[in-house]
mmCIF file with all atom_site columns, C-alpha atoms in Angstrom:
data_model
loop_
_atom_site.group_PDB
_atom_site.id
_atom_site.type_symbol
_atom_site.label_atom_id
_atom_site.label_alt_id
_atom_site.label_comp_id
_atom_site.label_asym_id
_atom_site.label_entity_id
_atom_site.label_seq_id
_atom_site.pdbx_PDB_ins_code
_atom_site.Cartn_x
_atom_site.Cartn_y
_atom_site.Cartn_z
_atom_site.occupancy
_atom_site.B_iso_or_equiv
_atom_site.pdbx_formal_charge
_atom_site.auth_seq_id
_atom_site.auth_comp_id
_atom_site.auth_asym_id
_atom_site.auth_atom_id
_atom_site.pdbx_PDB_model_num
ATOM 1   C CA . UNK A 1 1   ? 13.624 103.334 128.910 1.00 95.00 ? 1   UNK A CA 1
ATOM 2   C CA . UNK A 1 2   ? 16.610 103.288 131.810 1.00 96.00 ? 2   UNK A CA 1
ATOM 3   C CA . UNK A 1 3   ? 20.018 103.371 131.356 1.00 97.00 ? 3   UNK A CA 1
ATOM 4   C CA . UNK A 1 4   ? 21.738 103.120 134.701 1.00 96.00 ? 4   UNK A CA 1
ATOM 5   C CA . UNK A 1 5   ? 25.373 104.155 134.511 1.00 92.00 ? 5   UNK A CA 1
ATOM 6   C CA . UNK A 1 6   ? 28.241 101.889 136.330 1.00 87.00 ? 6   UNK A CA 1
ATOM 7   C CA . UNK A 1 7   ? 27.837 100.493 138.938 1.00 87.00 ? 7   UNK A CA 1
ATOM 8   C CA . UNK A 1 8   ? 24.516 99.708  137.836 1.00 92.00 ? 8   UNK A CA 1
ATOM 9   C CA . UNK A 1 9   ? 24.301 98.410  141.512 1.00 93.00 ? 9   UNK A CA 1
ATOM 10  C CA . UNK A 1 10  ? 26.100 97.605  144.708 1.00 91.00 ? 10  UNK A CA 1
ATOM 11  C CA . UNK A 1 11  ? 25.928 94.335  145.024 1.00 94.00 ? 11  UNK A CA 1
ATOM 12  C CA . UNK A 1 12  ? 24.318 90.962  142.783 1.00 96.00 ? 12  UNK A CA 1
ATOM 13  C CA . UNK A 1 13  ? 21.282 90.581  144.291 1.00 96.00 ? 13  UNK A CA 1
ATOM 14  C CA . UNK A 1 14  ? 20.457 94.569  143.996 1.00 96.00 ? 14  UNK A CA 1
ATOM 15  C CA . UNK A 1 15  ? 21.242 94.049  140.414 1.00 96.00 ? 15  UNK A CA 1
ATOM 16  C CA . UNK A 1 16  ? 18.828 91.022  140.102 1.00 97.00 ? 16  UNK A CA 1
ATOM 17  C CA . UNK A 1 17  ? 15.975 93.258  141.713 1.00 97.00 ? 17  UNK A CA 1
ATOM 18  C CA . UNK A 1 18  ? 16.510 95.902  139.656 1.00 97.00 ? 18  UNK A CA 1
ATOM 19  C CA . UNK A 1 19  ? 16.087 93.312  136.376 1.00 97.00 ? 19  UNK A CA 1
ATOM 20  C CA . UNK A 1 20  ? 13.113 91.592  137.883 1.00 96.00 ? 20  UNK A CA 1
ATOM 21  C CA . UNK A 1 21  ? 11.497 94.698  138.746 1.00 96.00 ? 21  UNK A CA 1
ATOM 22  C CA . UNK A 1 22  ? 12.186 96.265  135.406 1.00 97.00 ? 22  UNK A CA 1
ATOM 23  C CA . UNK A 1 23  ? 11.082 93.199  133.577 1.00 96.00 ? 23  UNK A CA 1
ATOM 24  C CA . UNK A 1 24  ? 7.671  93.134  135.822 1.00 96.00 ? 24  UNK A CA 1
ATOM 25  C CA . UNK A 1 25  ? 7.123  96.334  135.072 1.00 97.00 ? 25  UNK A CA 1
ATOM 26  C CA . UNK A 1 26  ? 7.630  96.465  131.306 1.00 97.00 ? 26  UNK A CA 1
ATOM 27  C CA . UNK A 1 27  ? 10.385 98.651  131.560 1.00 97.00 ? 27  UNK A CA 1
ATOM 28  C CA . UNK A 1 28  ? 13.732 98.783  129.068 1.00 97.00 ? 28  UNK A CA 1
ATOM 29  C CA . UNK A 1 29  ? 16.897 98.781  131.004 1.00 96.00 ? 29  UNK A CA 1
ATOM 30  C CA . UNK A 1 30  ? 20.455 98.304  130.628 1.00 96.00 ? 30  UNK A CA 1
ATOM 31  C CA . UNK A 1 31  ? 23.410 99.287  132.037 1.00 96.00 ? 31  UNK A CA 1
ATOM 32  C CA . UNK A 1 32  ? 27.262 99.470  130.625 1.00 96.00 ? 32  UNK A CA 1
ATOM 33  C CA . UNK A 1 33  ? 30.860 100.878 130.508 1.00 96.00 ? 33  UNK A CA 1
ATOM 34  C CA . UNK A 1 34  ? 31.782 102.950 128.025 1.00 96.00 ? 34  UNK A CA 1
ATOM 35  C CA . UNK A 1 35  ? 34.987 100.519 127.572 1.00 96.00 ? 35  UNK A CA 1
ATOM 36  C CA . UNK A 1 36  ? 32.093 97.992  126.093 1.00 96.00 ? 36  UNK A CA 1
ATOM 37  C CA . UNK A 1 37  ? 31.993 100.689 123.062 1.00 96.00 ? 37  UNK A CA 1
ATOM 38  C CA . UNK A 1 38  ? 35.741 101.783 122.814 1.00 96.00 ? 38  UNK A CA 1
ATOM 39  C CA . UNK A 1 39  ? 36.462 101.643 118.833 1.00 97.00 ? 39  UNK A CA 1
ATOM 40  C CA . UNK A 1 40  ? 39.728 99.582  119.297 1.00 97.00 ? 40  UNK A CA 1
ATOM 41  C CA . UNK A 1 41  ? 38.000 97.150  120.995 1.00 97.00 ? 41  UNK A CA 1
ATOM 42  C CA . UNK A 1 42  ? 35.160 97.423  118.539 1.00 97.00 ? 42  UNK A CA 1
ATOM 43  C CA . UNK A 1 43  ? 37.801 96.679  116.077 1.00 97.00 ? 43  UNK A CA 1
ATOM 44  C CA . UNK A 1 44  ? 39.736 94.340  117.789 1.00 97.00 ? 44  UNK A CA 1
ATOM 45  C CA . UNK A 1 45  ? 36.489 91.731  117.686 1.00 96.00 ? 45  UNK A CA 1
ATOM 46  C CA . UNK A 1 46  ? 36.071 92.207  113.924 1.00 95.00 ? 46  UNK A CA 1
ATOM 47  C CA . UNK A 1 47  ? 39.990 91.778  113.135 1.00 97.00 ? 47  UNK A CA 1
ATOM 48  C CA . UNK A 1 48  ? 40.801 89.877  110.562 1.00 97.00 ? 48  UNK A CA 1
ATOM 49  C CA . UNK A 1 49  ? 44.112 88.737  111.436 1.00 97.00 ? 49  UNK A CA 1
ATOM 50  C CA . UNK A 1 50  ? 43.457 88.387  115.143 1.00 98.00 ? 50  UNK A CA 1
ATOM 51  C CA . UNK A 1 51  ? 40.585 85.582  113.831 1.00 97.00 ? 51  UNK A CA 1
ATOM 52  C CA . UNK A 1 52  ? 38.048 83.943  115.662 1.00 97.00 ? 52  UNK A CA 1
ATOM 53  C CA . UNK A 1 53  ? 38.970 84.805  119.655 1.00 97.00 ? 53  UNK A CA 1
ATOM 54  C CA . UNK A 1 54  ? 40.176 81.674  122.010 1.00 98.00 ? 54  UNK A CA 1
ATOM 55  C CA . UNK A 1 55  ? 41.074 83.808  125.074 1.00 98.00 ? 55  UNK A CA 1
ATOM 56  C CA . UNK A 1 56  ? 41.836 87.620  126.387 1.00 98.00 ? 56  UNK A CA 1
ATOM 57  C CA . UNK A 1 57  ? 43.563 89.338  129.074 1.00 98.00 ? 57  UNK A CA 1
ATOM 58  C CA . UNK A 1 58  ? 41.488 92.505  130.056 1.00 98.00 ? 58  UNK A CA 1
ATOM 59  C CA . UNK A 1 59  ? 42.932 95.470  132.524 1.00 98.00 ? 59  UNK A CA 1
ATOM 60  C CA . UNK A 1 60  ? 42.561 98.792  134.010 1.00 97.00 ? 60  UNK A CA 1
ATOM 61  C CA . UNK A 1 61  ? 42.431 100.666 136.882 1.00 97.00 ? 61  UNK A CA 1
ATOM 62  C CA . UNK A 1 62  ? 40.803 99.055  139.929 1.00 97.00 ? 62  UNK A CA 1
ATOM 63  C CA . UNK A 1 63  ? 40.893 101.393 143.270 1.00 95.00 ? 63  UNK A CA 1
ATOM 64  C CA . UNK A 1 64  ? 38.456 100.363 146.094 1.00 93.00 ? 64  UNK A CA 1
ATOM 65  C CA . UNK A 1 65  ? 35.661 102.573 147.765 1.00 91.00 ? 65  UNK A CA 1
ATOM 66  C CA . UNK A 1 66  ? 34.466 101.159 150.885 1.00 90.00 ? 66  UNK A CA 1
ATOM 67  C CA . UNK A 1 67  ? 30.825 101.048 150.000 1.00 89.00 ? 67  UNK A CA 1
ATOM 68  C CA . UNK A 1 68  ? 31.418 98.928  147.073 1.00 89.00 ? 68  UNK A CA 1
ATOM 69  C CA . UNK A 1 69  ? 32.735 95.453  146.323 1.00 92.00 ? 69  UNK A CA 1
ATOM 70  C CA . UNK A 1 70  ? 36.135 95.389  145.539 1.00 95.00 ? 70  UNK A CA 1
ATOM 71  C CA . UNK A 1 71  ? 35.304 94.830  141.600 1.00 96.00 ? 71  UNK A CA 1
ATOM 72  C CA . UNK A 1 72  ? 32.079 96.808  141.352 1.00 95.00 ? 72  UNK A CA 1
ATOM 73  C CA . UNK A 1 73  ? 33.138 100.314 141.544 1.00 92.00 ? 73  UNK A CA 1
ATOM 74  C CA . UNK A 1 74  ? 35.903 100.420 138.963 1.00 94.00 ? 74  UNK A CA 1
ATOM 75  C CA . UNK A 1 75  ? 37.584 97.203  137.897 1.00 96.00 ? 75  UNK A CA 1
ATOM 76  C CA . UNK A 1 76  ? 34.080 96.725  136.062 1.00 96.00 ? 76  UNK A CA 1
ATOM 77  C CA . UNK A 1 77  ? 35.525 98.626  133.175 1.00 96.00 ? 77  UNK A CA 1
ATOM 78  C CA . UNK A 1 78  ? 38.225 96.467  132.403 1.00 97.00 ? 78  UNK A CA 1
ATOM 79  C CA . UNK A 1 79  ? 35.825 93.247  133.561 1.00 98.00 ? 79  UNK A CA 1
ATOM 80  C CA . UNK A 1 80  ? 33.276 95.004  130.955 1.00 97.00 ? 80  UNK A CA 1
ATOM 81  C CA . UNK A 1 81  ? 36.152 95.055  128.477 1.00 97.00 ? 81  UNK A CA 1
ATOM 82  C CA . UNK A 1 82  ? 37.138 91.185  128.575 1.00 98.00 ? 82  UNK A CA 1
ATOM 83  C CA . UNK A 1 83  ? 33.403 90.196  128.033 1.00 98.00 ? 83  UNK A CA 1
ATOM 84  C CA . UNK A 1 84  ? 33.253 92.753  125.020 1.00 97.00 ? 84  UNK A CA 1
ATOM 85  C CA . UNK A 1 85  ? 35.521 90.554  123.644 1.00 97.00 ? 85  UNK A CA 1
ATOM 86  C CA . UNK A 1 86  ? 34.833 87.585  124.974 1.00 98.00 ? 86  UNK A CA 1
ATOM 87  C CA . UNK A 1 87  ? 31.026 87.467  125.337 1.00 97.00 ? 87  UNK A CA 1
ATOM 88  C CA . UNK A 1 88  ? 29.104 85.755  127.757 1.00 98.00 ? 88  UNK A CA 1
ATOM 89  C CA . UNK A 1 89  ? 29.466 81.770  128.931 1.00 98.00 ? 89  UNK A CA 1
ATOM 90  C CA . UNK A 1 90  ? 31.810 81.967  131.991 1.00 98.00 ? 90  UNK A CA 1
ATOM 91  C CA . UNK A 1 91  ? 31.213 78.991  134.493 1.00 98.00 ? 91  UNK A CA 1
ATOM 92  C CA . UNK A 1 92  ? 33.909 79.696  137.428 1.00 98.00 ? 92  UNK A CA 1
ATOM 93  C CA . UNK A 1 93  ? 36.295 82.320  138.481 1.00 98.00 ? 93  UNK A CA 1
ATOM 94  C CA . UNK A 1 94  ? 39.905 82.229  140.235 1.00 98.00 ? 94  UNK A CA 1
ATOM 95  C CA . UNK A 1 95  ? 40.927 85.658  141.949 1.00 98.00 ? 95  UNK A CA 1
ATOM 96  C CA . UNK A 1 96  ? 44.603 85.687  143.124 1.00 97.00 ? 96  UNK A CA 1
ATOM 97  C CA . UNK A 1 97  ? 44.653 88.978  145.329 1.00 95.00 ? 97  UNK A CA 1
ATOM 98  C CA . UNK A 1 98  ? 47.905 91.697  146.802 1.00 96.00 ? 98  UNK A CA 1
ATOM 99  C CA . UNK A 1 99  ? 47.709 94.996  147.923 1.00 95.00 ? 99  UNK A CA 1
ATOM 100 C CA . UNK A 1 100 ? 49.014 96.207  144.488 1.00 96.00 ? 100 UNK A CA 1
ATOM 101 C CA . UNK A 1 101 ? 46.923 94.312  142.221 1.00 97.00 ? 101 UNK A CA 1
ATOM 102 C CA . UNK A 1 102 ? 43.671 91.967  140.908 1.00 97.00 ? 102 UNK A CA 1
ATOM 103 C CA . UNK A 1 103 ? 44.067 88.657  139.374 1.00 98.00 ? 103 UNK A CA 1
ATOM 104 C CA . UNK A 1 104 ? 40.879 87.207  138.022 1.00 98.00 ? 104 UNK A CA 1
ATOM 105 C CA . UNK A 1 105 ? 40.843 84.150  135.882 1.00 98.00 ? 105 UNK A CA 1
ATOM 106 C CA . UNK A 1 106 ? 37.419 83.035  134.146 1.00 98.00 ? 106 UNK A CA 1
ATOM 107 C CA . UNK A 1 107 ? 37.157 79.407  132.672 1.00 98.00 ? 107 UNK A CA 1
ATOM 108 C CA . UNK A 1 108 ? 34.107 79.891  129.710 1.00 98.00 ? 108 UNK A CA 1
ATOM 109 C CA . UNK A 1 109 ? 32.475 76.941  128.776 1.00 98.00 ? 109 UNK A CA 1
ATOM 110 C CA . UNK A 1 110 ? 33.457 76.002  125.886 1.00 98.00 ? 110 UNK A CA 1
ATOM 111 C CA . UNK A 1 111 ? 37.328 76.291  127.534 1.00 97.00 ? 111 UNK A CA 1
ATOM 112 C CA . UNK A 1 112 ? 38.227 79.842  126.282 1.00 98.00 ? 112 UNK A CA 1
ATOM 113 C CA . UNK A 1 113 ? 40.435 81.405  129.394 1.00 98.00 ? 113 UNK A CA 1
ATOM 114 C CA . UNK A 1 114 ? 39.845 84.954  130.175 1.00 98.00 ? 114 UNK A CA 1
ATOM 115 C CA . UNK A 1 115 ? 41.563 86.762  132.811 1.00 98.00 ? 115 UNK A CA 1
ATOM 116 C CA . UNK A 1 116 ? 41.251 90.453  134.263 1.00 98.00 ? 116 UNK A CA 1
ATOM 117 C CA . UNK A 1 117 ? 43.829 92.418  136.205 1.00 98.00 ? 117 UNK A CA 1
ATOM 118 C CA . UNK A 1 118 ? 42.819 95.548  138.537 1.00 98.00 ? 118 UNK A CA 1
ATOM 119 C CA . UNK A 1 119 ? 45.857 97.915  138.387 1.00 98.00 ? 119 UNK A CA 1
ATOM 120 C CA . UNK A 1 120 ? 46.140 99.801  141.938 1.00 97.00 ? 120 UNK A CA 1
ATOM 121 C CA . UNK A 1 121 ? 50.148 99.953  142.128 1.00 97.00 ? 121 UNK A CA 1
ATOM 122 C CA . UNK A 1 122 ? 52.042 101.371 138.776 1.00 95.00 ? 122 UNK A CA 1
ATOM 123 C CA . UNK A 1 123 ? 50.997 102.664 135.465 1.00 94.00 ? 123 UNK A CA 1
ATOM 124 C CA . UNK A 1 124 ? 47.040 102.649 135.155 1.00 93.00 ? 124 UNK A CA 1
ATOM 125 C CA . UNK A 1 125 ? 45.581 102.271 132.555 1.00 96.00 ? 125 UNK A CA 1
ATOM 126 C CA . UNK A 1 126 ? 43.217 100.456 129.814 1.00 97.00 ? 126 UNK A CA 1
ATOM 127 C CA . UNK A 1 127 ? 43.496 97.481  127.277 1.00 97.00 ? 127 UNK A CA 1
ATOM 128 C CA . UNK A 1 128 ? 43.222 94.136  126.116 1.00 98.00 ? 128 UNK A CA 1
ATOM 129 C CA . UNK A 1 129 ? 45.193 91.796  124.445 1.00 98.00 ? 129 UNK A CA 1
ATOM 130 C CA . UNK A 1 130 ? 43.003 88.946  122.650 1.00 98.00 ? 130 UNK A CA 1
ATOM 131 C CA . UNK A 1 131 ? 44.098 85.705  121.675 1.00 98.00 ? 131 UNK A CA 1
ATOM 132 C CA . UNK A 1 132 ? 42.761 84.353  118.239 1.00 98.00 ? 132 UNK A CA 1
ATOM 133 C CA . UNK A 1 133 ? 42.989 81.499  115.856 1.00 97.00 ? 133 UNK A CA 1
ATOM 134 C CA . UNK A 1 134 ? 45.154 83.499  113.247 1.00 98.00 ? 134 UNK A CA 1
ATOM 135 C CA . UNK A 1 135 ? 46.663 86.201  115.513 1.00 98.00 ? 135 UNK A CA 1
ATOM 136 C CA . UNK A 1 136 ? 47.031 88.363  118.984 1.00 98.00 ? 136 UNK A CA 1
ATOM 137 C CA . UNK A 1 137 ? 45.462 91.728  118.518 1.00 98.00 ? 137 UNK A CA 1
ATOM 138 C CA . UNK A 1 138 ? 45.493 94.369  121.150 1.00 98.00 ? 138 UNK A CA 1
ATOM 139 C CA . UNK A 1 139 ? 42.917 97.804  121.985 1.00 97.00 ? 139 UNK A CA 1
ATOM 140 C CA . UNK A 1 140 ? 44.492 100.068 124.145 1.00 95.00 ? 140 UNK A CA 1
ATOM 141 C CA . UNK A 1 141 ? 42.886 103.508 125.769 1.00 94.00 ? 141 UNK A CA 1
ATOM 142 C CA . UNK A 1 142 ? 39.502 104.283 127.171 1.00 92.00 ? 142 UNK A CA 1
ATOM 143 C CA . UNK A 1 143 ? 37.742 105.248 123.849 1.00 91.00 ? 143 UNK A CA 1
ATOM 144 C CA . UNK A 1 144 ? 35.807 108.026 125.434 1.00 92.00 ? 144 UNK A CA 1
ATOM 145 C CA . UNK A 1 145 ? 32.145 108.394 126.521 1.00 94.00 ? 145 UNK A CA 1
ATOM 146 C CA . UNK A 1 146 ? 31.046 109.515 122.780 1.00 96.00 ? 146 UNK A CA 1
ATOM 147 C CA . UNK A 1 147 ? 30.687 106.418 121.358 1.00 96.00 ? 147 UNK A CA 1
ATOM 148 C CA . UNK A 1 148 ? 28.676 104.835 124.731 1.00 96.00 ? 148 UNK A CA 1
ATOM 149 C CA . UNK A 1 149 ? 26.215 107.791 124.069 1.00 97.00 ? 149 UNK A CA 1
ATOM 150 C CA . UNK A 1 150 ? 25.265 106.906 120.756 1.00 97.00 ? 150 UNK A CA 1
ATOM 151 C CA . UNK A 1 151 ? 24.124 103.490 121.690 1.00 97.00 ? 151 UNK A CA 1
ATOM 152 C CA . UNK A 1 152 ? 22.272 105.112 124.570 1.00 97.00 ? 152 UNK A CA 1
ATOM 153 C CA . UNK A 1 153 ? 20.338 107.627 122.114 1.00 97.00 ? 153 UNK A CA 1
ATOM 154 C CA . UNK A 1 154 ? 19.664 104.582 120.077 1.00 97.00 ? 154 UNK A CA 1
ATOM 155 C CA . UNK A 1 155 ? 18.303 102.767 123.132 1.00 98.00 ? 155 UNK A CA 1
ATOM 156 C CA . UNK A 1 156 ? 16.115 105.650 124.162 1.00 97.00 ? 156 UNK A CA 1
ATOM 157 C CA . UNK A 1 157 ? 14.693 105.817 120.356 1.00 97.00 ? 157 UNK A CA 1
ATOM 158 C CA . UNK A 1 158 ? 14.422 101.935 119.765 1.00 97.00 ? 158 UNK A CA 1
ATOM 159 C CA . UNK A 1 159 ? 13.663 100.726 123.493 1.00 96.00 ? 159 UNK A CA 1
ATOM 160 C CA . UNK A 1 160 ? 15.659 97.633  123.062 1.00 97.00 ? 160 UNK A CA 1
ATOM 161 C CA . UNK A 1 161 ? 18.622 97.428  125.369 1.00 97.00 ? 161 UNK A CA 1
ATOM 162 C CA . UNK A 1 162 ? 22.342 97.087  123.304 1.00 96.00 ? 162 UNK A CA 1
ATOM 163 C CA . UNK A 1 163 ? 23.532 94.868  125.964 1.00 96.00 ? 163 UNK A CA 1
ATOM 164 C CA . UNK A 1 164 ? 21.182 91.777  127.583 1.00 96.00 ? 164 UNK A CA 1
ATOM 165 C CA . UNK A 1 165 ? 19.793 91.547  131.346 1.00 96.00 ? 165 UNK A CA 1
ATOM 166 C CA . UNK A 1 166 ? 21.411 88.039  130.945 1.00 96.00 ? 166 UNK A CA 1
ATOM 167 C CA . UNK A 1 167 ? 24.719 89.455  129.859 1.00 97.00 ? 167 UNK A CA 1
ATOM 168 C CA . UNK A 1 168 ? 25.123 92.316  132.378 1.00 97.00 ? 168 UNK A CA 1
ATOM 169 C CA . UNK A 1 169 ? 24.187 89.788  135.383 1.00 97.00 ? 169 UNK A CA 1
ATOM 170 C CA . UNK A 1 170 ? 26.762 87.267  134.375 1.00 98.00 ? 170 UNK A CA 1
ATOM 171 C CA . UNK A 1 171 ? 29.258 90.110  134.385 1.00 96.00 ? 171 UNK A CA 1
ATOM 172 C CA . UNK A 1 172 ? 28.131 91.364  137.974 1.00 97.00 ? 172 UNK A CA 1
ATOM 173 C CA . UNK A 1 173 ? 28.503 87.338  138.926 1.00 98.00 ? 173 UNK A CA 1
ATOM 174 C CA . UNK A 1 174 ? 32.091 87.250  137.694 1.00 98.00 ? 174 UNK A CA 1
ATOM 175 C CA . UNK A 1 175 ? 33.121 90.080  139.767 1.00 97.00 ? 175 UNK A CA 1
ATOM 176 C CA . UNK A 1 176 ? 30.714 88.409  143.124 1.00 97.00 ? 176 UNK A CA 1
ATOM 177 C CA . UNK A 1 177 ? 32.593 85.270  142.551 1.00 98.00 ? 177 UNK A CA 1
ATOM 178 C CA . UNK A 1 178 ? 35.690 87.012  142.126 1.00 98.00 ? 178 UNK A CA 1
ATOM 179 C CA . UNK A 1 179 ? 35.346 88.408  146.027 1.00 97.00 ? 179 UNK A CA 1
ATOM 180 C CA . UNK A 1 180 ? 33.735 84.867  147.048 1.00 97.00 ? 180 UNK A CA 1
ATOM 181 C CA . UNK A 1 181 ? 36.978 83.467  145.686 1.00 98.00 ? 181 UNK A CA 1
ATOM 182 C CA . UNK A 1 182 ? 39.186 86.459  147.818 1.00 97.00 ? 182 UNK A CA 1
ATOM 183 C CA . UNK A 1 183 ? 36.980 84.989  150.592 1.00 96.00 ? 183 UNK A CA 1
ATOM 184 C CA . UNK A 1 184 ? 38.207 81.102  150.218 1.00 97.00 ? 184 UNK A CA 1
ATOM 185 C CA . UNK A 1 185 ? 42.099 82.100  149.412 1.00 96.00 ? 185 UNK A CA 1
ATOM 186 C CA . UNK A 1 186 ? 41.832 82.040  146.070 1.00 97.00 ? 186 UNK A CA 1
ATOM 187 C CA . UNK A 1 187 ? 39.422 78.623  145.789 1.00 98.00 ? 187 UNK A CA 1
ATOM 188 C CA . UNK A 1 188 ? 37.570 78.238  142.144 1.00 98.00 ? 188 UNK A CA 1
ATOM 189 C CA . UNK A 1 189 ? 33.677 79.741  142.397 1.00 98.00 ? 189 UNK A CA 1
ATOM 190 C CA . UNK A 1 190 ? 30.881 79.130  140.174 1.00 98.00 ? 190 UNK A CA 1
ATOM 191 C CA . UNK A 1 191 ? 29.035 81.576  138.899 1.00 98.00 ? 191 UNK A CA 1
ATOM 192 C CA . UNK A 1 192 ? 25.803 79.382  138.807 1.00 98.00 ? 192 UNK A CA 1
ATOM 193 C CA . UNK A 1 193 ? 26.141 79.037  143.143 1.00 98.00 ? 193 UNK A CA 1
ATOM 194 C CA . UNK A 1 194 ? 26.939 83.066  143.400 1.00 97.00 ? 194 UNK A CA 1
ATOM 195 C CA . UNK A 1 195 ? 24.000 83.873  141.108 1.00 97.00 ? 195 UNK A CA 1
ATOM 196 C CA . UNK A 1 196 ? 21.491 81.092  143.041 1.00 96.00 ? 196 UNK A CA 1
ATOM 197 C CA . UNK A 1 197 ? 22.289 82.898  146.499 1.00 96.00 ? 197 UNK A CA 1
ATOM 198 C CA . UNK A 1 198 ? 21.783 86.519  144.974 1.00 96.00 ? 198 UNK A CA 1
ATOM 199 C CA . UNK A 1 199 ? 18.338 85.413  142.947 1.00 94.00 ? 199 UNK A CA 1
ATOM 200 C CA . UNK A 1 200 ? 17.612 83.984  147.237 1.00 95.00 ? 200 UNK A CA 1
ATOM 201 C CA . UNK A 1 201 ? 18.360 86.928  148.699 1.00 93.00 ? 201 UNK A CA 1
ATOM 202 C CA . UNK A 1 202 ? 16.757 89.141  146.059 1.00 91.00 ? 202 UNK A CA 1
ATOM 203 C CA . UNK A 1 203 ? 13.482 87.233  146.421 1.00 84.00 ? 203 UNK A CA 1
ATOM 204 C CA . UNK A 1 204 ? 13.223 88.058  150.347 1.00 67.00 ? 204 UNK A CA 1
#
């Protein structure tokens, strides 16, 4: 079994390869923030009061490194975060872009809204506010890396992967559609066209 710590790769189609080559090869794999297993967000998805969730607004830190995509290296926590909450089923993504800050809007398909912001400019730092049918609940802080390691040991023990292939790739297109739509000035992108080029280019 592999566990491949963020960024579990550089760009979409690397992370496609990886997947295809890991599921060729009979090989467990996943990959994950830690945010995935913070306890308030644990918490926040099992609230009572919050209810069942209709939307969340997911941030943290987002700083760029040159090799990277602007998402990949460290917005993915906070991207990580919203689908914790949220789970998977995103269809298009909106990115509204400054020097300061990361705007990314994600329309699910059943019409749940969720939206990420990439702090660079003031107060950094980790949460999310989720919208629910009875309530708004909110997680706050980074949780630590103990709680991500558990799930790991399990993983090594049991060999199946806490967090799906089809999960983690949807979560790597969100944050490739989120630089397509940087690319077209803030234009809608699907993640079904970002995810056909990458599966294209992974298959050269």
């Amino acid at each position: 079994p592999v566990f491949i710590d963020k960024p579990f790769a550089g760009t979409l189609a690397d992370a496609v390869k990886i997947f295809e080559l890991a599921e060729k090869h009979g090989t467990p794999c996943f990959s994950t923030s830690s945010l995935r297993y913070n306890p308030s967000i644990v918490a926040l998805k099992k609230d009572p009061k919050v209810g069942e969730i209709v939307g969340a607004f997911a941030y943290s830190p987002s700083p760029l490194e040159e090799h990277h995509p602007d998402l990949f290296w460290y917005g993915i926590h906070g991207v990580e975060s919203l689908y914790a909450v949220m789970g998977p089923g995103c269809v298009s993504v909106t990115r509204s872009n400054t020097e300061g800050a990361d705007v990314v809007t994600g329309i699910w398909s059943d019409n749940r809204v969720g939206t990420f912001r990439g702090i660079r400019k003031g107060k950094a730092d980790y949460g999310v506010v989720a919208f629910g049918g009875k309530g708004v609940g909110r997680a706050e802080g980074s949780g630590g890396y103990e709680p991500m390691l558990l799930e790991i040991g399990k993983f090594f023990r049991t060999g199946k992967p806490p967090v799906s292939a089809k999960e983690t790739l949807e979560l790597f297109a969100f944050m490739e559609a989120a630089d397509e739509s940087k690319r077209l000035g803030g234009a809608p992108v699907t993640i079904a066209s970002v995810l056909e080029k990458a599966k294209a280019k992974a298959g050269k």
